[in-house]
mmCIF file with all atom_site columns, C-alpha atoms and ligand atoms in Angstrom:
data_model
loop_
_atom_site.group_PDB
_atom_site.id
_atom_site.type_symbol
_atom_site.label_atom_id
_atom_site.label_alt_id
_atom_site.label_comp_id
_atom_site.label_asym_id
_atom_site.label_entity_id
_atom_site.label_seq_id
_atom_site.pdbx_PDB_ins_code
_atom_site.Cartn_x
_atom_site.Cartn_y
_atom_site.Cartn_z
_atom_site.occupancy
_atom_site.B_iso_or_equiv
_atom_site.pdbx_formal_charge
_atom_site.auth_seq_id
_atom_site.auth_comp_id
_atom_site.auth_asym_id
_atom_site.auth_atom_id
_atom_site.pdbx_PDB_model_num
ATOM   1  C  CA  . UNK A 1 1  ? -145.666 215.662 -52.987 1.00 96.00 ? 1  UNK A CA  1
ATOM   2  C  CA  . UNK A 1 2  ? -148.651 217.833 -52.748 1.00 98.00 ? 2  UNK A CA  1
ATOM   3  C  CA  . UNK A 1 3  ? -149.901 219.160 -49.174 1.00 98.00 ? 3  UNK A CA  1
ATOM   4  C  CA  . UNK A 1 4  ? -153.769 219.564 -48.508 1.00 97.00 ? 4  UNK A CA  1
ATOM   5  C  CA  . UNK A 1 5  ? -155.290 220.667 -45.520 1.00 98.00 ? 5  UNK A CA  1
ATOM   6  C  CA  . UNK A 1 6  ? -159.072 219.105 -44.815 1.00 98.00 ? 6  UNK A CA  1
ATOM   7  C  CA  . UNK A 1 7  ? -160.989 222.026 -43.494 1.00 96.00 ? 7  UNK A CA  1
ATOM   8  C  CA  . UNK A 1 8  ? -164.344 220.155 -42.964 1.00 97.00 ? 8  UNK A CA  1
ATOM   9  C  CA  . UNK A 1 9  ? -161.781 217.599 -40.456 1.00 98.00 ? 9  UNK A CA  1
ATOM   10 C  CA  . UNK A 1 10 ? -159.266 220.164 -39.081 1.00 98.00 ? 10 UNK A CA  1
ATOM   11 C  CA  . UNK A 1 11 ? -160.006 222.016 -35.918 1.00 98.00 ? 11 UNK A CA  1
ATOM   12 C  CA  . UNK A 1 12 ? -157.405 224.281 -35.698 1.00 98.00 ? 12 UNK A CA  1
ATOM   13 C  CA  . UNK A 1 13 ? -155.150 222.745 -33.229 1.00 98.00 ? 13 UNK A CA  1
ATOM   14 C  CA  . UNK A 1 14 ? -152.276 224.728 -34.581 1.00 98.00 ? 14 UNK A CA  1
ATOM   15 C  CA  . UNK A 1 15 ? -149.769 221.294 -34.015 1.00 98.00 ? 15 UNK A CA  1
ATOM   16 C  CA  . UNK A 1 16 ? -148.481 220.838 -37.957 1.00 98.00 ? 16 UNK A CA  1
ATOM   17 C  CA  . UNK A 1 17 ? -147.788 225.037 -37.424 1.00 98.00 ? 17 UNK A CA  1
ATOM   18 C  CA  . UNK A 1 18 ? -145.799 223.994 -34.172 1.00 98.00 ? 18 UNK A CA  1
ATOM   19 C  CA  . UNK A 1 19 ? -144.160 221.179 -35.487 1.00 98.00 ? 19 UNK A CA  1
ATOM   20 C  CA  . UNK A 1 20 ? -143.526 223.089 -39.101 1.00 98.00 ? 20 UNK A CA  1
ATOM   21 C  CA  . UNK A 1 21 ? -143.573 226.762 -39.358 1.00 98.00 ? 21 UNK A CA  1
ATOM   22 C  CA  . UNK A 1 22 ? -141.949 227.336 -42.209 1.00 98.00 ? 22 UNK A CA  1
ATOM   23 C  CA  . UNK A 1 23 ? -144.644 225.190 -43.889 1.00 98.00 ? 23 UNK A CA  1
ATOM   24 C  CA  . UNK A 1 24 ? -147.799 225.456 -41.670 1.00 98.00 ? 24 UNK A CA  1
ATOM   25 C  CA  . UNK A 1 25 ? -150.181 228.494 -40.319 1.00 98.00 ? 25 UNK A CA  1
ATOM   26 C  CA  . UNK A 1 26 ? -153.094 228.840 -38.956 1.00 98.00 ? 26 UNK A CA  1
ATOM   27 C  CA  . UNK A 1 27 ? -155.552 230.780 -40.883 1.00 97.00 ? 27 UNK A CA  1
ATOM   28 C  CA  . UNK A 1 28 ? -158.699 232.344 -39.599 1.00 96.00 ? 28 UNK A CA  1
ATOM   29 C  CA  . UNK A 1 29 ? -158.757 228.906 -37.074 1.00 97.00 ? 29 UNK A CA  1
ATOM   30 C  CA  . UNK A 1 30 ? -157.758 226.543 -39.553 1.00 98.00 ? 30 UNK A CA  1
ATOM   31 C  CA  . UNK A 1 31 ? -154.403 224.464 -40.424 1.00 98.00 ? 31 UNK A CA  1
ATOM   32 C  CA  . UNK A 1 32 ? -153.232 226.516 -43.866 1.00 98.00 ? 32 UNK A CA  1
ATOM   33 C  CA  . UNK A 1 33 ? -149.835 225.233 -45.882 1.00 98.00 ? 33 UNK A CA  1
ATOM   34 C  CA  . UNK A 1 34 ? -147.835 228.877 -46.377 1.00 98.00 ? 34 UNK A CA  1
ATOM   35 C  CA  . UNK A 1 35 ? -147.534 230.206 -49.641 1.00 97.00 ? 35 UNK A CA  1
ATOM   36 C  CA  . UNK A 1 36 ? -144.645 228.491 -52.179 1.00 97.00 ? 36 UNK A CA  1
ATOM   37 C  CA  . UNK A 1 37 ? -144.573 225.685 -50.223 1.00 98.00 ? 37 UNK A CA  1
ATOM   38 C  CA  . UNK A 1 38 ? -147.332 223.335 -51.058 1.00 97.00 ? 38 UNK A CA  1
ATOM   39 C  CA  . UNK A 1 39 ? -145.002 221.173 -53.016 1.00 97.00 ? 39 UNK A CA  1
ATOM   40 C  CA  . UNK A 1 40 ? -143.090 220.439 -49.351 1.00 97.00 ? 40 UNK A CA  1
ATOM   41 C  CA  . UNK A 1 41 ? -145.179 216.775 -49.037 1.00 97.00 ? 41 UNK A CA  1
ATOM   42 C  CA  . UNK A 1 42 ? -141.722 215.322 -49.566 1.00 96.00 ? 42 UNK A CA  1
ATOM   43 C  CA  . UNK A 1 43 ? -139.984 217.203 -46.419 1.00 98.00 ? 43 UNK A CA  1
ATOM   44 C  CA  . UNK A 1 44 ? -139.959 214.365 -43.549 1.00 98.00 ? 44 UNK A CA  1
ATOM   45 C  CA  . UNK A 1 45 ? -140.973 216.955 -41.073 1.00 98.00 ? 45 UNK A CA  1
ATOM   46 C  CA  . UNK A 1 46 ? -144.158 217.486 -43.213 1.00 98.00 ? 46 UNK A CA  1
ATOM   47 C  CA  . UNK A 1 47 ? -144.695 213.893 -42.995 1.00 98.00 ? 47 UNK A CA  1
ATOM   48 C  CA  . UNK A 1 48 ? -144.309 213.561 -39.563 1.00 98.00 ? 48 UNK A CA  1
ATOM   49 C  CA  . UNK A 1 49 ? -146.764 216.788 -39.246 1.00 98.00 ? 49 UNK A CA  1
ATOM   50 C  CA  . UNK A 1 50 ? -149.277 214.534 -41.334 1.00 98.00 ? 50 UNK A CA  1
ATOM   51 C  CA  . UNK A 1 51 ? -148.848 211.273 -39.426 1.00 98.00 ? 51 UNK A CA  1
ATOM   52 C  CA  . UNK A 1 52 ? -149.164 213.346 -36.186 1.00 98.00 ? 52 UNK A CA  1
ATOM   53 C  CA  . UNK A 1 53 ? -152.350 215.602 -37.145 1.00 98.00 ? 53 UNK A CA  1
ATOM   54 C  CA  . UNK A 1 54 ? -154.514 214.882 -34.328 1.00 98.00 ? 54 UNK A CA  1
ATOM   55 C  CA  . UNK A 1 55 ? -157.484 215.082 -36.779 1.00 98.00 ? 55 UNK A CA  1
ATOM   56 C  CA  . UNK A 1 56 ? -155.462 213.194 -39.650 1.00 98.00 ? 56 UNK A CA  1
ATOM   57 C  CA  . UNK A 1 57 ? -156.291 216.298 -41.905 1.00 98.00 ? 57 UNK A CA  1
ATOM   58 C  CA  . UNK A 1 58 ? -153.661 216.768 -43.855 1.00 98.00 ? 58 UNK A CA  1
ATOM   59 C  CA  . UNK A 1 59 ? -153.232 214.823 -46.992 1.00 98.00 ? 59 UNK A CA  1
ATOM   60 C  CA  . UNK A 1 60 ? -149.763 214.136 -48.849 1.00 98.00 ? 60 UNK A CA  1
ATOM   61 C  CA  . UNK A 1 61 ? -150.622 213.437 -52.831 1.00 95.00 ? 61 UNK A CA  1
ATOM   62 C  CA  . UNK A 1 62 ? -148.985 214.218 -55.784 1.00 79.00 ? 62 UNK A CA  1
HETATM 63 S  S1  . LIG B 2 .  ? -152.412 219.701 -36.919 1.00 94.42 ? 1  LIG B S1  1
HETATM 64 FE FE1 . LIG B 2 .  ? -154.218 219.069 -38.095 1.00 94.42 ? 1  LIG B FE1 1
HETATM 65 S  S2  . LIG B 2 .  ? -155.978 219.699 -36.843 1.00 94.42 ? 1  LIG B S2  1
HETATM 66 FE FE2 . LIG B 2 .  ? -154.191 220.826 -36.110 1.00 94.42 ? 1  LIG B FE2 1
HETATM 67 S  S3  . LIG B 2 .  ? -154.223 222.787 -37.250 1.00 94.42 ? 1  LIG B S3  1
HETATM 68 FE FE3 . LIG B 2 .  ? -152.892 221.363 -38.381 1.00 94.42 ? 1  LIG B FE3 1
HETATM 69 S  S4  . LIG B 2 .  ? -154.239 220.410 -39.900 1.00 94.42 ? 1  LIG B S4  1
HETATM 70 FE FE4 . LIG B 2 .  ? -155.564 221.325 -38.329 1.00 94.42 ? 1  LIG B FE4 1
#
């Protein structure tokens, strides 16, 4: 599945890049899915990352 980070909801907390580093950064403030690896939605890590977003902005799709 897809990852999407929500830049209008996310406010940079920097959790999903704690929980996740090989998937997540912070960018320039903001919650960023690292290059090659937005195809990771699948990786139950990511989906805890998602669940656990405090500002529920990241979005598993296909
Ligand atoms: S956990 Fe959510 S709010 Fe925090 S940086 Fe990641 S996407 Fe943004």
């Amino acid at each position: 599945m897809k990852i999407s980070v929500d830049r209008e909801a996310c406010y940079g907390s920097g959790d999903c890049a704690f929980r996740v580093p090989s998937v997540f950064t912070v960018v320039d403030g903001f919650g960023a899915v690292l290059p090659g690896h937005e195809d990771a939605g699948d990786d139950p890590r990511v989906v805890e990352a998602a669940e656990k977003c405090p500002a529920q902005a990241i979005a598993l799709g296909e």
